[in-house]
PDB file of C-alpha atoms and ligand atoms in Angstrom:
ATOM      1  CA  UNK J 718       7.127   8.014 -22.465  1.00 52.00           C
ATOM      2  CA  UNK J 719       4.448   6.187 -24.448  1.00 61.00           C
ATOM      3  CA  UNK J 720       1.685   5.627 -21.910  1.00 82.00           C
ATOM      4  CA  UNK J 721      -1.151   4.943 -24.341  1.00 88.00           C
ATOM      5  CA  UNK J 722      -1.658   1.640 -22.546  1.00 94.00           C
ATOM      6  CA  UNK J 723      -3.183   3.510 -19.566  1.00 97.00           C
ATOM      7  CA  UNK J 724      -6.956   3.970 -19.199  1.00 98.00           C
ATOM      8  CA  UNK J 725      -8.044   6.866 -17.004  1.00 98.00           C
ATOM      9  CA  UNK J 726     -11.187   7.623 -15.043  1.00 98.00           C
ATOM     10  CA  UNK J 727     -12.406  10.997 -16.430  1.00 98.00           C
ATOM     11  CA  UNK J 728     -12.073  12.682 -12.993  1.00 98.00           C
ATOM     12  CA  UNK J 729      -8.454  11.536 -12.705  1.00 98.00           C
ATOM     13  CA  UNK J 730      -7.612  12.599 -16.250  1.00 97.00           C
ATOM     14  CA  UNK J 731      -9.108  16.054 -15.599  1.00 98.00           C
ATOM     15  CA  UNK J 732      -7.276  16.505 -12.289  1.00 98.00           C
ATOM     16  CA  UNK J 733      -3.925  15.476 -13.775  1.00 98.00           C
ATOM     17  CA  UNK J 734      -4.379  17.736 -16.781  1.00 97.00           C
ATOM     18  CA  UNK J 735      -5.173  20.708 -14.525  1.00 97.00           C
ATOM     19  CA  UNK J 736      -2.271  19.944 -12.167  1.00 97.00           C
ATOM     20  CA  UNK J 737      -4.617  19.280  -9.234  1.00 98.00           C
ATOM     21  CA  UNK J 738      -3.608  16.836  -6.459  1.00 98.00           C
ATOM     22  CA  UNK J 739      -4.228  13.124  -7.109  1.00 98.00           C
ATOM     23  CA  UNK J 740      -3.646  10.180  -4.742  1.00 99.00           C
ATOM     24  CA  UNK J 741      -3.104   6.637  -6.036  1.00 99.00           C
ATOM     25  CA  UNK J 742      -4.641   3.716  -4.093  1.00 99.00           C
ATOM     26  CA  UNK J 743      -3.742   0.042  -4.506  1.00 98.00           C
ATOM     27  CA  UNK J 744      -6.062  -2.871  -5.227  1.00 98.00           C
ATOM     28  CA  UNK J 745      -4.304  -5.940  -3.785  1.00 98.00           C
ATOM     29  CA  UNK J 746      -5.607  -4.973  -0.377  1.00 96.00           C
ATOM     30  CA  UNK J 747      -9.107  -5.221  -1.904  1.00 97.00           C
ATOM     31  CA  UNK J 748      -8.643  -8.635  -3.564  1.00 97.00           C
ATOM     32  CA  UNK J 749      -6.032 -10.335  -1.367  1.00 95.00           C
ATOM     33  CA  UNK J 750      -5.836  -8.274   1.843  1.00 92.00           C
ATOM     34  CA  UNK J 751      -9.354  -8.017   3.230  1.00 91.00           C
ATOM     35  CA  UNK J 752     -12.509 -10.164   2.960  1.00 91.00           C
ATOM     36  CA  UNK J 753     -15.740  -9.061   1.240  1.00 94.00           C
ATOM     37  CA  UNK J 754     -17.613  -6.813   2.101  1.00 94.00           C
ATOM     38  CA  UNK J 755     -15.107  -5.001   4.357  1.00 92.00           C
ATOM     39  CA  UNK J 756     -12.750  -4.659   1.382  1.00 95.00           C
ATOM     40  CA  UNK J 757     -15.371  -2.764  -0.632  1.00 97.00           C
ATOM     41  CA  UNK J 758     -16.372  -0.529   2.295  1.00 95.00           C
ATOM     42  CA  UNK J 759     -12.749   0.320   3.037  1.00 95.00           C
ATOM     43  CA  UNK J 760     -11.848   1.009  -0.594  1.00 98.00           C
ATOM     44  CA  UNK J 761     -14.794   3.402  -0.866  1.00 98.00           C
ATOM     45  CA  UNK J 762     -13.981   5.022   2.482  1.00 97.00           C
ATOM     46  CA  UNK J 763     -10.373   5.628   1.389  1.00 98.00           C
ATOM     47  CA  UNK J 764     -11.538   7.281  -1.838  1.00 98.00           C
ATOM     48  CA  UNK J 765     -14.006   9.439   0.114  1.00 98.00           C
ATOM     49  CA  UNK J 766     -11.328  10.455   2.629  1.00 98.00           C
ATOM     50  CA  UNK J 767      -9.022  11.540  -0.208  1.00 98.00           C
ATOM     51  CA  UNK J 768     -11.829  13.649  -1.701  1.00 98.00           C
ATOM     52  CA  UNK J 769     -12.675  15.271   1.629  1.00 98.00           C
ATOM     53  CA  UNK J 770      -9.026  16.252   2.011  1.00 98.00           C
ATOM     54  CA  UNK J 771      -9.114  18.032  -1.354  1.00 98.00           C
ATOM     55  CA  UNK J 772      -7.524  15.525  -3.748  1.00 99.00           C
ATOM     56  CA  UNK J 773      -8.787  13.114  -6.427  1.00 98.00           C
ATOM     57  CA  UNK J 774      -8.488   9.371  -5.650  1.00 99.00           C
ATOM     58  CA  UNK J 775      -7.164   7.010  -8.332  1.00 98.00           C
ATOM     59  CA  UNK J 776      -7.572   3.373  -7.362  1.00 99.00           C
ATOM     60  CA  UNK J 777      -5.374   1.344  -9.701  1.00 98.00           C
ATOM     61  CA  UNK J 778      -6.098  -2.120 -11.121  1.00 98.00           C
ATOM     62  CA  UNK J 779      -5.940  -4.141 -14.324  1.00 98.00           C
ATOM     63  CA  UNK J 780      -9.353  -4.973 -15.828  1.00 98.00           C
ATOM     64  CA  UNK J 781      -9.442  -7.398 -18.759  1.00 97.00           C
ATOM     65  CA  UNK J 782      -5.841  -6.528 -19.525  1.00 97.00           C
ATOM     66  CA  UNK J 783      -6.415  -2.762 -19.347  1.00 98.00           C
ATOM     67  CA  UNK J 784      -4.334  -0.839 -16.818  1.00 98.00           C
ATOM     68  CA  UNK J 785      -6.957   1.375 -15.198  1.00 98.00           C
ATOM     69  CA  UNK J 786      -6.099   4.558 -13.307  1.00 98.00           C
ATOM     70  CA  UNK J 787      -9.130   5.451 -11.202  1.00 98.00           C
ATOM     71  CA  UNK J 788     -12.022   2.992 -10.942  1.00 98.00           C
ATOM     72  CA  UNK J 789     -15.714   3.708 -11.312  1.00 98.00           C
ATOM     73  CA  UNK J 790     -17.833   2.546  -8.401  1.00 97.00           C
ATOM     74  CA  UNK J 791     -19.083  -0.375 -10.540  1.00 98.00           C
ATOM     75  CA  UNK J 792     -15.504  -1.433 -11.323  1.00 98.00           C
ATOM     76  CA  UNK J 793     -14.575  -1.223  -7.651  1.00 98.00           C
ATOM     77  CA  UNK J 794     -17.634  -3.288  -6.665  1.00 98.00           C
ATOM     78  CA  UNK J 795     -16.727  -5.874  -9.321  1.00 98.00           C
ATOM     79  CA  UNK J 796     -13.166  -6.177  -8.052  1.00 98.00           C
ATOM     80  CA  UNK J 797     -14.319  -6.569  -4.438  1.00 98.00           C
ATOM     81  CA  UNK J 798     -16.020  -9.876  -5.337  1.00 98.00           C
ATOM     82  CA  UNK J 799     -14.068 -11.002  -8.404  1.00 97.00           C
ATOM     83  CA  UNK J 800     -12.393 -14.411  -8.437  1.00 93.00           C
ATOM     84  CA  UNK J 801      -9.205 -15.272 -10.336  1.00 94.00           C
ATOM     85  CA  UNK J 802      -7.625 -11.874  -9.963  1.00 98.00           C
ATOM     86  CA  UNK J 803      -3.851 -11.988 -10.417  1.00 98.00           C
ATOM     87  CA  UNK J 804      -1.806 -10.269  -7.702  1.00 98.00           C
ATOM     88  CA  UNK J 805       0.300  -7.927  -9.861  1.00 98.00           C
ATOM     89  CA  UNK J 806       3.762  -6.929  -8.849  1.00 98.00           C
ATOM     90  CA  UNK J 807       6.377  -5.741 -11.383  1.00 98.00           C
ATOM     91  CA  UNK J 808       6.880  -9.152 -13.019  1.00 98.00           C
ATOM     92  CA  UNK J 809       3.160  -9.726 -13.581  1.00 98.00           C
ATOM     93  CA  UNK J 810       2.337  -6.829 -15.934  1.00 98.00           C
ATOM     94  CA  UNK J 811       3.451  -8.409 -19.238  1.00 98.00           C
ATOM     95  CA  UNK J 812       1.559 -11.592 -18.367  1.00 98.00           C
ATOM     96  CA  UNK J 813      -1.726  -9.972 -17.358  1.00 98.00           C
ATOM     97  CA  UNK J 814      -1.711  -7.643 -20.372  1.00 97.00           C
ATOM     98  CA  UNK J 815      -1.055 -10.447 -22.816  1.00 97.00           C
ATOM     99  CA  UNK J 816      -3.716 -12.676 -21.233  1.00 97.00           C
ATOM    100  CA  UNK J 817      -6.179  -9.748 -20.952  1.00 97.00           C
ATOM    101  CA  UNK J 818      -7.044 -10.826 -17.421  1.00 97.00           C
ATOM    102  CA  UNK J 819      -7.934  -9.007 -14.222  1.00 98.00           C
ATOM    103  CA  UNK J 820      -5.122  -7.940 -11.930  1.00 98.00           C
ATOM    104  CA  UNK J 821      -4.826  -6.252  -8.547  1.00 98.00           C
ATOM    105  CA  UNK J 822      -1.755  -4.109  -8.080  1.00 98.00           C
ATOM    106  CA  UNK J 823       0.525  -4.494  -5.058  1.00 98.00           C
ATOM    107  CA  UNK J 824       2.500  -1.591  -3.637  1.00 98.00           C
ATOM    108  CA  UNK J 825       5.190  -2.246  -6.272  1.00 98.00           C
ATOM    109  CA  UNK J 826       2.643  -2.522  -9.094  1.00 98.00           C
ATOM    110  CA  UNK J 827       0.717   0.558  -7.982  1.00 99.00           C
ATOM    111  CA  UNK J 828       3.921   2.622  -7.759  1.00 99.00           C
ATOM    112  CA  UNK J 829       4.791   1.687 -11.346  1.00 98.00           C
ATOM    113  CA  UNK J 830       1.376   2.706 -12.675  1.00 98.00           C
ATOM    114  CA  UNK J 831       1.249   5.871 -10.561  1.00 98.00           C
ATOM    115  CA  UNK J 832       4.609   6.921 -11.980  1.00 98.00           C
ATOM    116  CA  UNK J 833       3.548   6.200 -15.577  1.00 98.00           C
ATOM    117  CA  UNK J 834       0.422   8.283 -14.969  1.00 98.00           C
ATOM    118  CA  UNK J 835       2.280  11.190 -13.339  1.00 98.00           C
ATOM    119  CA  UNK J 836       0.788  10.620  -9.862  1.00 98.00           C
ATOM    120  CA  UNK J 837       3.300  11.452  -7.129  1.00 98.00           C
ATOM    121  CA  UNK J 838       1.607  10.246  -3.937  1.00 99.00           C
ATOM    122  CA  UNK J 839       0.113   6.873  -3.043  1.00 98.00           C
ATOM    123  CA  UNK J 840      -1.630   5.623   0.116  1.00 98.00           C
ATOM    124  CA  UNK J 841      -1.715   2.018   1.288  1.00 98.00           C
ATOM    125  CA  UNK J 842      -1.995   0.087   4.554  1.00 98.00           C
ATOM    126  CA  UNK J 843       1.242  -1.806   5.005  1.00 97.00           C
ATOM    127  CA  UNK J 844       4.115  -2.427   2.604  1.00 98.00           C
ATOM    128  CA  UNK J 845       5.680  -5.803   1.866  1.00 98.00           C
ATOM    129  CA  UNK J 846       9.138  -6.504   3.260  1.00 98.00           C
ATOM    130  CA  UNK J 847      11.615  -9.167   4.268  1.00 98.00           C
ATOM    131  CA  UNK J 848       9.909 -12.279   5.630  1.00 97.00           C
ATOM    132  CA  UNK J 849      10.722 -13.567   9.107  1.00 95.00           C
ATOM    133  CA  UNK J 850      13.163 -16.454   8.990  1.00 93.00           C
ATOM    134  CA  UNK J 851      13.276 -16.151   5.150  1.00 93.00           C
ATOM    135  CA  UNK J 852      15.827 -13.403   4.486  1.00 94.00           C
ATOM    136  CA  UNK J 853      15.840 -14.180   0.736  1.00 95.00           C
ATOM    137  CA  UNK J 854      12.072 -13.672   0.526  1.00 97.00           C
ATOM    138  CA  UNK J 855      12.129  -9.923  -0.021  1.00 98.00           C
ATOM    139  CA  UNK J 856       9.020  -8.228  -1.379  1.00 98.00           C
ATOM    140  CA  UNK J 857       9.393  -6.542  -4.765  1.00 98.00           C
ATOM    141  CA  UNK J 858       7.893  -3.512  -2.976  1.00 98.00           C
ATOM    142  CA  UNK J 859      11.314  -2.743  -1.474  1.00 98.00           C
ATOM    143  CA  UNK J 860      13.026  -2.843  -4.855  1.00 98.00           C
ATOM    144  CA  UNK J 861      10.353  -0.636  -6.409  1.00 98.00           C
ATOM    145  CA  UNK J 862      10.737   1.892  -3.602  1.00 98.00           C
ATOM    146  CA  UNK J 863      14.403   2.000  -4.554  1.00 98.00           C
ATOM    147  CA  UNK J 864      13.778   2.822  -8.213  1.00 98.00           C
ATOM    148  CA  UNK J 865      10.454   4.597  -8.707  1.00 98.00           C
ATOM    149  CA  UNK J 866       9.970   8.205  -7.546  1.00 98.00           C
ATOM    150  CA  UNK J 867       6.559   7.924  -5.873  1.00 98.00           C
ATOM    151  CA  UNK J 868       5.838   8.843  -2.239  1.00 99.00           C
ATOM    152  CA  UNK J 869       4.145   5.968  -0.402  1.00 99.00           C
ATOM    153  CA  UNK J 870       2.165   6.584   2.788  1.00 99.00           C
ATOM    154  CA  UNK J 871       1.717   3.534   5.027  1.00 98.00           C
ATOM    155  CA  UNK J 872       1.301   2.458   8.661  1.00 98.00           C
ATOM    156  CA  UNK J 873       4.696   0.755   8.514  1.00 98.00           C
ATOM    157  CA  UNK J 874       4.699  -2.986   7.913  1.00 98.00           C
ATOM    158  CA  UNK J 875       2.982  -5.843   9.706  1.00 96.00           C
ATOM    159  CA  UNK J 876       5.100  -7.745  12.176  1.00 93.00           C
ATOM    160  CA  UNK J 877       4.481 -10.867  10.023  1.00 95.00           C
ATOM    161  CA  UNK J 878       7.699  -9.500   8.495  1.00 97.00           C
ATOM    162  CA  UNK J 879      11.208  -9.082   9.824  1.00 98.00           C
ATOM    163  CA  UNK J 880      10.988  -5.352  10.494  1.00 98.00           C
ATOM    164  CA  UNK J 881      14.681  -4.677  11.279  1.00 98.00           C
ATOM    165  CA  UNK J 882      15.767  -6.436   8.047  1.00 98.00           C
ATOM    166  CA  UNK J 883      13.050  -4.617   6.104  1.00 98.00           C
ATOM    167  CA  UNK J 884      14.519  -1.275   7.223  1.00 98.00           C
ATOM    168  CA  UNK J 885      18.037  -2.498   6.328  1.00 98.00           C
ATOM    169  CA  UNK J 886      16.954  -3.323   2.763  1.00 98.00           C
ATOM    170  CA  UNK J 887      15.242   0.055   2.443  1.00 98.00           C
ATOM    171  CA  UNK J 888      18.537   1.663   3.462  1.00 98.00           C
ATOM    172  CA  UNK J 889      20.444  -0.413   0.889  1.00 98.00           C
ATOM    173  CA  UNK J 890      17.940   0.684  -1.750  1.00 98.00           C
ATOM    174  CA  UNK J 891      18.402   4.351  -0.856  1.00 98.00           C
ATOM    175  CA  UNK J 892      14.875   4.965   0.417  1.00 98.00           C
ATOM    176  CA  UNK J 893      14.385   7.689   3.031  1.00 98.00           C
ATOM    177  CA  UNK J 894      11.882   6.554   5.676  1.00 98.00           C
ATOM    178  CA  UNK J 895       9.958   9.428   7.220  1.00 98.00           C
ATOM    179  CA  UNK J 896       7.896   9.303  10.418  1.00 98.00           C
ATOM    180  CA  UNK J 897       4.843  11.557  10.447  1.00 98.00           C
ATOM    181  CA  UNK J 898       4.602  12.805  14.004  1.00 98.00           C
ATOM    182  CA  UNK J 899       6.502   9.697  15.114  1.00 98.00           C
ATOM    183  CA  UNK J 900      10.174   8.774  15.514  1.00 98.00           C
ATOM    184  CA  UNK J 901       9.940   4.975  15.270  1.00 98.00           C
ATOM    185  CA  UNK J 902       8.825   2.553  12.561  1.00 98.00           C
ATOM    186  CA  UNK J 903       5.145   1.670  13.111  1.00 98.00           C
ATOM    187  CA  UNK J 904       4.142  -2.018  12.995  1.00 97.00           C
ATOM    188  CA  UNK J 905       0.698  -1.611  11.386  1.00 97.00           C
ATOM    189  CA  UNK J 906      -1.562  -2.876  14.224  1.00 96.00           C
ATOM    190  CA  UNK J 907       0.680  -1.332  16.856  1.00 96.00           C
ATOM    191  CA  UNK J 908       2.082   2.182  16.904  1.00 97.00           C
ATOM    192  CA  UNK J 909       5.745   1.272  17.180  1.00 95.00           C
ATOM    193  CA  UNK J 910       8.233  -1.537  16.739  1.00 93.00           C
ATOM    194  CA  UNK J 911      10.968   0.326  18.595  1.00 95.00           C
ATOM    195  CA  UNK J 912      13.089   0.892  15.470  1.00 98.00           C
ATOM    196  CA  UNK J 913      14.352   4.430  14.768  1.00 98.00           C
ATOM    197  CA  UNK J 914      13.483   6.234  11.514  1.00 98.00           C
ATOM    198  CA  UNK J 915      15.587   8.563   9.353  1.00 94.00           C
ATOM    199  CA  UNK J 916      13.591  11.702  10.073  1.00 98.00           C
ATOM    200  CA  UNK J 917      10.505  12.893  11.906  1.00 98.00           C
ATOM    201  CA  UNK J 918       8.177  15.423  10.236  1.00 98.00           C
ATOM    202  CA  UNK J 919       5.369  17.286  11.947  1.00 98.00           C
ATOM    203  CA  UNK J 920       3.537  18.636   8.887  1.00 98.00           C
ATOM    204  CA  UNK J 921       2.633  17.552   5.320  1.00 98.00           C
ATOM    205  CA  UNK J 922       4.581  20.605   4.071  1.00 98.00           C
ATOM    206  CA  UNK J 923       7.819  19.307   5.657  1.00 98.00           C
ATOM    207  CA  UNK J 924       7.277  15.993   3.876  1.00 98.00           C
ATOM    208  CA  UNK J 925       6.569  17.773   0.574  1.00 98.00           C
ATOM    209  CA  UNK J 926       9.857  19.665   0.986  1.00 98.00           C
ATOM    210  CA  UNK J 927      11.777  16.360   1.227  1.00 98.00           C
ATOM    211  CA  UNK J 928      10.059  15.050  -1.918  1.00 98.00           C
ATOM    212  CA  UNK J 929      10.883  18.266  -3.797  1.00 98.00           C
ATOM    213  CA  UNK J 930      14.509  18.093  -2.654  1.00 98.00           C
ATOM    214  CA  UNK J 931      14.725  14.558  -4.042  1.00 98.00           C
ATOM    215  CA  UNK J 932      13.483  15.837  -7.401  1.00 97.00           C
ATOM    216  CA  UNK J 933      15.937  18.743  -7.330  1.00 98.00           C
ATOM    217  CA  UNK J 934      18.737  16.221  -6.883  1.00 98.00           C
ATOM    218  CA  UNK J 935      17.457  14.167  -9.798  1.00 98.00           C
ATOM    219  CA  UNK J 936      17.086  11.085  -7.595  1.00 98.00           C
ATOM    220  CA  UNK J 937      14.621   8.496  -8.860  1.00 97.00           C
ATOM    221  CA  UNK J 938      14.098   6.706  -5.568  1.00 98.00           C
ATOM    222  CA  UNK J 939      10.747   6.497  -3.814  1.00 98.00           C
ATOM    223  CA  UNK J 940       9.993   8.070  -0.460  1.00 98.00           C
ATOM    224  CA  UNK J 941       8.387   6.101   2.352  1.00 98.00           C
ATOM    225  CA  UNK J 942       6.170   7.972   4.794  1.00 99.00           C
ATOM    226  CA  UNK J 943       5.004   6.104   7.883  1.00 98.00           C
ATOM    227  CA  UNK J 944       2.150   7.091  10.165  1.00 98.00           C
ATOM    228  CA  UNK J 945       1.071   5.021  13.166  1.00 98.00           C
ATOM    229  CA  UNK J 946      -2.457   3.609  13.566  1.00 98.00           C
ATOM    230  CA  UNK J 947      -4.591   6.071  15.590  1.00 97.00           C
ATOM    231  CA  UNK J 948      -4.032   5.435  19.313  1.00 96.00           C
ATOM    232  CA  UNK J 949      -7.646   4.533  20.117  1.00 96.00           C
ATOM    233  CA  UNK J 950      -7.605   1.755  17.496  1.00 95.00           C
ATOM    234  CA  UNK J 951      -4.218   0.240  18.277  1.00 95.00           C
ATOM    235  CA  UNK J 952      -4.253  -3.519  18.907  1.00 94.00           C
ATOM    236  CA  UNK J 953      -2.614  -4.704  22.152  1.00 92.00           C
ATOM    237  CA  UNK J 954       0.865  -5.947  21.118  1.00 92.00           C
ATOM    238  CA  UNK J 955       0.426  -9.446  22.661  1.00 93.00           C
ATOM    239  CA  UNK J 956      -2.831  -9.971  20.710  1.00 93.00           C
ATOM    240  CA  UNK J 957      -1.111  -9.065  17.429  1.00 94.00           C
ATOM    241  CA  UNK J 958       2.028 -11.078  18.261  1.00 94.00           C
ATOM    242  CA  UNK J 959       0.273 -14.321  19.192  1.00 95.00           C
ATOM    243  CA  UNK J 960      -1.873 -14.244  16.035  1.00 95.00           C
ATOM    244  CA  UNK J 961       1.223 -13.585  13.931  1.00 95.00           C
ATOM    245  CA  UNK J 962       3.168 -16.403  15.600  1.00 96.00           C
ATOM    246  CA  UNK J 963       0.355 -18.866  14.920  1.00 97.00           C
ATOM    247  CA  UNK J 964      -0.069 -17.715  11.304  1.00 96.00           C
ATOM    248  CA  UNK J 965       3.670 -18.088  10.662  1.00 96.00           C
ATOM    249  CA  UNK J 966       3.665 -21.641  12.080  1.00 97.00           C
ATOM    250  CA  UNK J 967       0.719 -22.592   9.893  1.00 98.00           C
ATOM    251  CA  UNK J 968       2.368 -21.141   6.789  1.00 97.00           C
ATOM    252  CA  UNK J 969       5.453 -23.295   7.414  1.00 95.00           C
ATOM    253  CA  UNK J 970       3.349 -26.390   8.161  1.00 97.00           C
ATOM    254  CA  UNK J 971       1.287 -25.976   4.969  1.00 97.00           C
ATOM    255  CA  UNK J 972       4.379 -25.223   2.854  1.00 97.00           C
ATOM    256  CA  UNK J 973       2.991 -21.871   1.633  1.00 96.00           C
ATOM    257  CA  UNK J 974       5.360 -20.293  -0.893  1.00 95.00           C
ATOM    258  CA  UNK J 975       6.017 -17.386  -3.238  1.00 96.00           C
ATOM    259  CA  UNK J 976       3.366 -14.762  -3.773  1.00 96.00           C
ATOM    260  CA  UNK J 977       0.894 -16.742  -1.630  1.00 96.00           C
ATOM    261  CA  UNK J 978       2.871 -16.171   1.575  1.00 96.00           C
ATOM    262  CA  UNK J 979       1.726 -12.606   2.294  1.00 95.00           C
ATOM    263  CA  UNK J 980      -2.003 -13.156   1.480  1.00 95.00           C
ATOM    264  CA  UNK J 981      -1.984 -16.353   3.581  1.00 96.00           C
ATOM    265  CA  UNK J 982      -0.490 -14.590   6.604  1.00 95.00           C
ATOM    266  CA  UNK J 983      -2.774 -11.567   6.205  1.00 92.00           C
ATOM    267  CA  UNK J 984      -5.889 -13.746   6.048  1.00 92.00           C
ATOM    268  CA  UNK J 985      -4.916 -15.873   9.058  1.00 94.00           C
ATOM    269  CA  UNK J 986      -3.980 -12.906  11.247  1.00 93.00           C
ATOM    270  CA  UNK J 987      -7.244 -11.233  10.303  1.00 90.00           C
ATOM    271  CA  UNK J 988      -9.249 -14.384  11.167  1.00 91.00           C
ATOM    272  CA  UNK J 989      -7.430 -14.934  14.445  1.00 94.00           C
ATOM    273  CA  UNK J 990      -7.875 -11.379  15.705  1.00 92.00           C
ATOM    274  CA  UNK J 991     -11.430 -10.881  14.356  1.00 86.00           C
ATOM    275  CA  UNK J 992     -13.087  -7.523  14.816  1.00 78.00           C
ATOM    276  CA  UNK J 993     -10.172  -5.980  16.708  1.00 84.00           C
ATOM    277  CA  UNK J 994      -7.806  -6.059  13.790  1.00 88.00           C
ATOM    278  CA  UNK J 995     -10.546  -5.025  11.399  1.00 84.00           C
ATOM    279  CA  UNK J 996     -11.307  -1.753  13.201  1.00 89.00           C
ATOM    280  CA  UNK J 997      -7.580  -0.998  13.400  1.00 93.00           C
ATOM    281  CA  UNK J 998      -7.234  -1.778   9.696  1.00 93.00           C
ATOM    282  CA  UNK J 999     -10.091   0.468   8.598  1.00 93.00           C
ATOM    283  CA  UNK J1000      -8.990   3.314  10.867  1.00 96.00           C
ATOM    284  CA  UNK J1001      -5.384   3.310   9.684  1.00 97.00           C
ATOM    285  CA  UNK J1002      -6.282   3.053   5.989  1.00 98.00           C
ATOM    286  CA  UNK J1003      -8.432   6.178   6.207  1.00 98.00           C
ATOM    287  CA  UNK J1004      -5.754   7.898   8.273  1.00 98.00           C
ATOM    288  CA  UNK J1005      -3.135   7.102   5.619  1.00 98.00           C
ATOM    289  CA  UNK J1006      -5.405   8.253   2.782  1.00 98.00           C
ATOM    290  CA  UNK J1007      -5.923  11.604   4.527  1.00 98.00           C
ATOM    291  CA  UNK J1008      -2.204  12.239   5.025  1.00 99.00           C
ATOM    292  CA  UNK J1009      -1.451  11.241   1.418  1.00 99.00           C
ATOM    293  CA  UNK J1010      -4.040  13.763   0.198  1.00 99.00           C
ATOM    294  CA  UNK J1011      -2.537  16.464   2.416  1.00 99.00           C
ATOM    295  CA  UNK J1012       0.940  15.754   1.009  1.00 99.00           C
ATOM    296  CA  UNK J1013      -0.408  15.762  -2.565  1.00 99.00           C
ATOM    297  CA  UNK J1014      -2.040  19.155  -1.860  1.00 98.00           C
ATOM    298  CA  UNK J1015       1.187  20.513  -0.352  1.00 98.00           C
ATOM    299  CA  UNK J1016       3.103  19.382  -3.464  1.00 98.00           C
ATOM    300  CA  UNK J1017       0.838  21.334  -5.809  1.00 97.00           C
ATOM    301  CA  UNK J1018       1.291  24.595  -3.862  1.00 91.00           C
TER     302      UNK J1018
HETATM  303  N1  LIG F 137       0.660  -5.919   3.815  1.00 64.85           N
HETATM  304  C1  LIG F 137      -0.532  -5.629   4.371  1.00 64.85           C
HETATM  305  N2  LIG F 137      -1.630  -5.616   3.577  1.00 64.85           N
HETATM  306  C2  LIG F 137      -1.573  -5.873   2.239  1.00 64.85           C
HETATM  307  C3  LIG F 137      -0.292  -6.173   1.665  1.00 64.85           C
HETATM  308  C4  LIG F 137       0.787  -6.193   2.490  1.00 64.85           C
HETATM  309  O1  LIG F 137      -0.605  -5.399   5.568  1.00 64.85           O
HETATM  310  O2  LIG F 137      -2.612  -5.857   1.561  1.00 64.85           O
HETATM  311  C5  LIG F 137      -0.206  -6.422   0.179  1.00 64.85           C
HETATM  312  C6  LIG F 137       0.264  -5.149  -0.538  1.00 64.85           C
HETATM  313  O3  LIG F 137      -0.379  -5.055  -1.784  1.00 64.85           O
HETATM  314  C7  LIG F 137       1.754  -5.415  -0.731  1.00 64.85           C
HETATM  315  C8  LIG F 137       1.761  -6.905  -0.986  1.00 64.85           C
HETATM  316  O4  LIG F 137       2.317  -4.692  -1.794  1.00 64.85           O
HETATM  317  O5  LIG F 137       0.789  -7.420  -0.071  1.00 64.85           O
HETATM  318  C9  LIG F 137       3.131  -7.524  -0.768  1.00 64.85           C
HETATM  319  O6  LIG F 137       3.142  -8.845  -1.217  1.00 64.85           O
HETATM  320  P1  LIG F 137       4.538  -9.621  -1.374  1.00 64.85           P
HETATM  321  O7  LIG F 137       5.049  -9.807   0.021  1.00 64.85           O
HETATM  322  O8  LIG F 137       4.198 -10.917  -2.037  1.00 64.85           O
HETATM  323  O9  LIG F 137       5.421  -8.754  -2.217  1.00 64.85           O
HETATM  324 MN1  LIG F 138       7.723 -13.020  -1.414  1.00 64.85          MN
END
């Protein structure tokens, strides 16, 4: 494939060339998911966690129309405060390249770039899904998981979404959903939503074996790995639920639509739950980054 349109951080280029483990990280959570300065602290902490676990982090974004695989600290700091950054899912790439603008990649967008770059594992917080009461509003993340062979580590999906329908669409798209040391789909702030998963794995090596088996079969689907928020940082379910209910009502009242829906809900839930959700968020992002690095290491063995 012609991937001359990619711009690599030297550390990422070196790691990929040498066949060392690399973990992709997304940037929409920096620009649209968390407020400044928490976003910058968390993005740095995720990169550091990946390094400590023996892999090279590659945060992915579009800077002045250049698809960048691995940000320098200056680029990351810029993105954390930048205005007018386009949220980039699959459909947005031709636009942002032609306009030479700044873009933050969603789970779908980051999977695409990771695959172009030859990165097999990616860590995020929560994936997009089917919206509650809006069964036709299905995140492009679910489609991408069905067609791009990248392993995505997440803490499930926020209950701002319809979690049972989200799992149904993943099934339709042929995506295996793995629980790491858990048997039920985690709901981001809370450790479970009571929905069974396809398989439970106890070690990163077991997960790596499933990814290798997919490759052996020539399947081009993604793999979704879920890991619950650490117990001590879990939000009480009623706290999460009431914030989500209020945010959903407000979104309907204000007529929020399209790609604005998820950022609106994320921002409102974060405001309504204050510090509690923030500590959970930071803890689970680092937790996910660590597991992704461990899987990436297991894949290179
Ligand atoms: N869920 C979160 N935090 C996030 C997102 C989702 O808990 O930051 C972001 C991710 O980048 C995800 C995107 O890919 O929102 C999904 O947006 P949409 O529903 O518009 O596809
Ligand atoms: Mn949508």
